[in-house]
mmCIF file of C-alpha atoms in Angstrom:
data_model
loop_
_atom_site.group_PDB
_atom_site.id
_atom_site.type_symbol
_atom_site.label_atom_id
_atom_site.label_comp_id
_atom_site.label_asym_id
_atom_site.label_seq_id
_atom_site.Cartn_x
_atom_site.Cartn_y
_atom_site.Cartn_z
ATOM 1 C CA MET A 826 24.297 -41.391 -49.857
ATOM 2 C CA ALA A 827 25.412 -37.766 -49.518
ATOM 3 C CA LYS A 828 23.482 -37.635 -46.245
ATOM 4 C CA LYS A 829 25.598 -40.390 -44.769
ATOM 5 C CA ASN A 830 28.750 -38.682 -45.906
ATOM 6 C CA SER A 831 27.810 -35.446 -44.116
ATOM 7 C CA ILE A 832 27.001 -37.472 -40.973
ATOM 8 C CA TYR A 833 30.380 -38.976 -41.058
ATOM 9 C CA GLU A 834 32.045 -35.629 -41.530
ATOM 10 C CA GLN A 835 30.386 -34.316 -38.365
ATOM 11 C CA LEU A 836 31.182 -37.430 -36.332
ATOM 12 C CA LEU A 837 34.744 -37.393 -37.548
ATOM 13 C CA LEU A 838 35.004 -33.690 -36.552
ATOM 14 C CA GLU A 839 33.522 -34.355 -33.096
ATOM 15 C CA ILE A 840 35.747 -37.323 -32.292
ATOM 16 C CA ASN A 841 38.884 -35.714 -33.694
ATOM 17 C CA GLU A 842 38.108 -32.536 -31.614
ATOM 18 C CA GLU A 843 37.882 -34.674 -28.494
ATOM 19 C CA VAL A 844 41.312 -36.292 -29.293
ATOM 20 C CA ASN A 845 42.888 -32.914 -30.089
ATOM 21 C CA GLU A 846 41.530 -31.424 -26.826
ATOM 22 C CA GLY A 847 42.757 -34.346 -24.779
ATOM 23 C CA GLY A 848 39.278 -35.672 -23.793
ATOM 24 C CA LEU A 849 39.989 -38.978 -25.681
ATOM 25 C CA THR A 850 43.089 -40.802 -26.910
ATOM 26 C CA LEU A 851 43.241 -43.213 -29.836
ATOM 27 C CA LYS A 852 43.448 -46.052 -27.317
ATOM 28 C CA ASN A 853 40.276 -45.054 -25.410
ATOM 29 C CA THR A 854 37.124 -47.098 -25.847
ATOM 30 C CA ILE A 855 34.023 -45.346 -26.847
ATOM 31 C CA GLN A 856 30.502 -46.643 -27.442
ATOM 32 C CA ILE A 857 29.072 -46.419 -30.942
ATOM 33 C CA LEU A 858 25.560 -46.658 -32.320
ATOM 34 C CA ARG A 859 25.041 -48.135 -35.777
ATOM 35 C CA ASP A 860 22.101 -47.469 -38.091
ATOM 36 C CA SER A 861 19.842 -50.480 -38.253
ATOM 37 C CA LYS A 862 19.595 -50.067 -42.103
ATOM 38 C CA PRO A 863 22.685 -51.082 -44.143
ATOM 39 C CA ILE A 864 23.859 -48.561 -46.728
ATOM 40 C CA PHE A 865 25.470 -51.180 -48.936
ATOM 41 C CA GLN A 866 25.739 -54.988 -48.547
ATOM 42 C CA ASP A 867 25.409 -55.570 -44.879
ATOM 43 C CA TYR A 868 27.382 -52.521 -43.700
ATOM 44 C CA CYS A 869 25.410 -50.435 -41.075
ATOM 45 C CA PRO A 870 27.096 -47.065 -40.591
ATOM 46 C CA ILE A 871 27.995 -45.424 -37.267
ATOM 47 C CA ILE A 872 25.409 -42.828 -36.606
ATOM 48 C CA ASP A 873 26.433 -41.600 -33.121
ATOM 49 C CA TRP A 874 28.899 -42.170 -30.325
ATOM 50 C CA TYR A 875 29.161 -41.859 -26.516
ATOM 51 C CA TYR A 876 32.018 -41.960 -24.130
ATOM 52 C CA ASP A 877 32.745 -45.412 -22.450
ATOM 53 C CA ALA A 878 29.936 -46.721 -20.160
ATOM 54 C CA LEU A 879 31.710 -45.743 -16.899
ATOM 55 C CA THR A 880 32.288 -42.182 -18.096
ATOM 56 C CA MET A 881 28.692 -41.913 -19.249
ATOM 57 C CA GLU A 882 27.377 -43.243 -15.974
ATOM 58 C CA GLU A 883 29.525 -40.611 -14.042
ATOM 59 C CA GLU A 884 28.575 -37.836 -16.395
ATOM 60 C CA LEU A 885 24.812 -38.553 -16.331
ATOM 61 C CA SER A 886 24.813 -38.792 -12.495
ATOM 62 C CA VAL A 887 26.101 -35.180 -12.014
ATOM 63 C CA SER A 888 23.461 -32.499 -11.640
ATOM 64 C CA LEU A 889 23.702 -29.125 -13.253
ATOM 65 C CA GLU A 890 23.972 -27.576 -9.844
ATOM 66 C CA GLU A 891 27.172 -29.604 -9.263
ATOM 67 C CA MET A 892 28.671 -28.268 -12.602
ATOM 68 C CA TYR A 893 27.461 -24.619 -12.680
ATOM 69 C CA LEU A 894 26.207 -21.842 -10.531
ATOM 70 C CA PRO A 895 22.527 -21.293 -11.324
ATOM 71 C CA GLU A 896 22.839 -17.525 -10.699
ATOM 72 C CA GLU A 897 25.177 -17.263 -13.606
ATOM 73 C CA PHE A 898 22.319 -18.024 -16.050
ATOM 74 C CA SER A 899 18.923 -16.570 -16.659
ATOM 75 C CA LYS A 900 16.014 -18.677 -15.654
ATOM 76 C CA GLU A 901 15.280 -19.452 -19.347
ATOM 77 C CA GLU A 902 18.909 -20.541 -19.943
ATOM 78 C CA TRP A 903 18.857 -22.725 -16.878
ATOM 79 C CA GLN A 904 15.597 -24.361 -17.877
ATOM 80 C CA GLU A 905 16.971 -24.984 -21.343
ATOM 81 C CA MET A 906 20.132 -26.562 -19.960
ATOM 82 C CA LYS A 907 18.051 -28.835 -17.688
ATOM 83 C CA GLU A 908 15.906 -29.874 -20.589
ATOM 84 C CA GLU A 909 18.930 -30.613 -22.763
ATOM 85 C CA GLN A 910 20.541 -32.635 -19.983
ATOM 86 C CA GLU A 911 17.367 -34.695 -19.531
ATOM 87 C CA ALA A 912 16.932 -35.194 -23.260
ATOM 88 C CA TYR A 913 20.579 -36.367 -23.561
ATOM 89 C CA LYS A 914 20.111 -38.778 -20.594
ATOM 90 C CA LYS A 915 16.891 -40.173 -22.135
ATOM 91 C CA GLN A 916 18.561 -40.565 -25.608
ATOM 92 C CA TYR A 917 21.522 -42.435 -24.021
ATOM 93 C CA GLU A 918 19.250 -44.695 -22.087
ATOM 94 C CA ALA A 919 17.289 -45.462 -25.300
ATOM 95 C CA ASP A 920 20.488 -46.054 -27.322
ATOM 96 C CA GLN A 921 22.300 -48.116 -24.551
ATOM 97 C CA PRO A 922 21.041 -51.537 -25.538
ATOM 98 C CA ASN A 923 22.355 -51.069 -29.055
ATOM 99 C CA LEU A 924 25.793 -49.577 -28.231
ATOM 100 C CA LEU A 925 28.986 -51.387 -29.198
ATOM 101 C CA ALA A 926 32.400 -50.709 -27.661
ATOM 102 C CA MET A 927 35.219 -49.831 -30.001
ATOM 103 C CA SER A 928 38.593 -48.054 -29.714
ATOM 104 C CA VAL A 929 38.706 -44.538 -30.925
ATOM 105 C CA LYS A 930 41.383 -45.511 -33.393
ATOM 106 C CA ASP A 931 39.213 -48.298 -34.900
ATOM 107 C CA VAL A 932 36.136 -45.984 -35.110
ATOM 108 C CA LEU A 933 38.142 -43.247 -36.918
ATOM 109 C CA THR A 934 39.825 -45.766 -39.247
ATOM 110 C CA GLU A 935 36.485 -47.384 -40.213
ATOM 111 C CA MET A 936 34.721 -44.022 -40.793
ATOM 112 C CA LYS A 937 37.564 -42.643 -42.837
ATOM 113 C CA GLN A 938 37.634 -45.879 -44.983
ATOM 114 C CA ILE A 939 33.813 -45.858 -45.492
ATOM 115 C CA GLN A 940 33.796 -42.167 -46.167
ATOM 116 C CA LYS A 941 36.086 -42.743 -49.106
ATOM 117 C CA LEU A 942 33.580 -45.243 -50.528
ATOM 118 C CA LEU A 943 30.536 -42.930 -50.163
#
């Protein structure tokens, strides 16, 4: 169970950072992915999150060339960035059928409550 605890610590840190930086508010809706295996009784923990569907659609439709100037990066860095962007897009598309919408506040509350039990 320690593994689940550390996962929650990272997810809590990520989401809180987004809230603190103004990228999310507690009222925003995000998409969460739950593990298919319950950790106790029938509770399946949150294992990842994405922005809301509209934001993700917009984010994934923007090319690297629209966000950055290629000449500011080495060819290796640019290739790595392209590969990371493509991997992120593929992962989102794979996760999309299993995503659930929840408010940021509800996600944080749930994870903090469950973390106390782990």
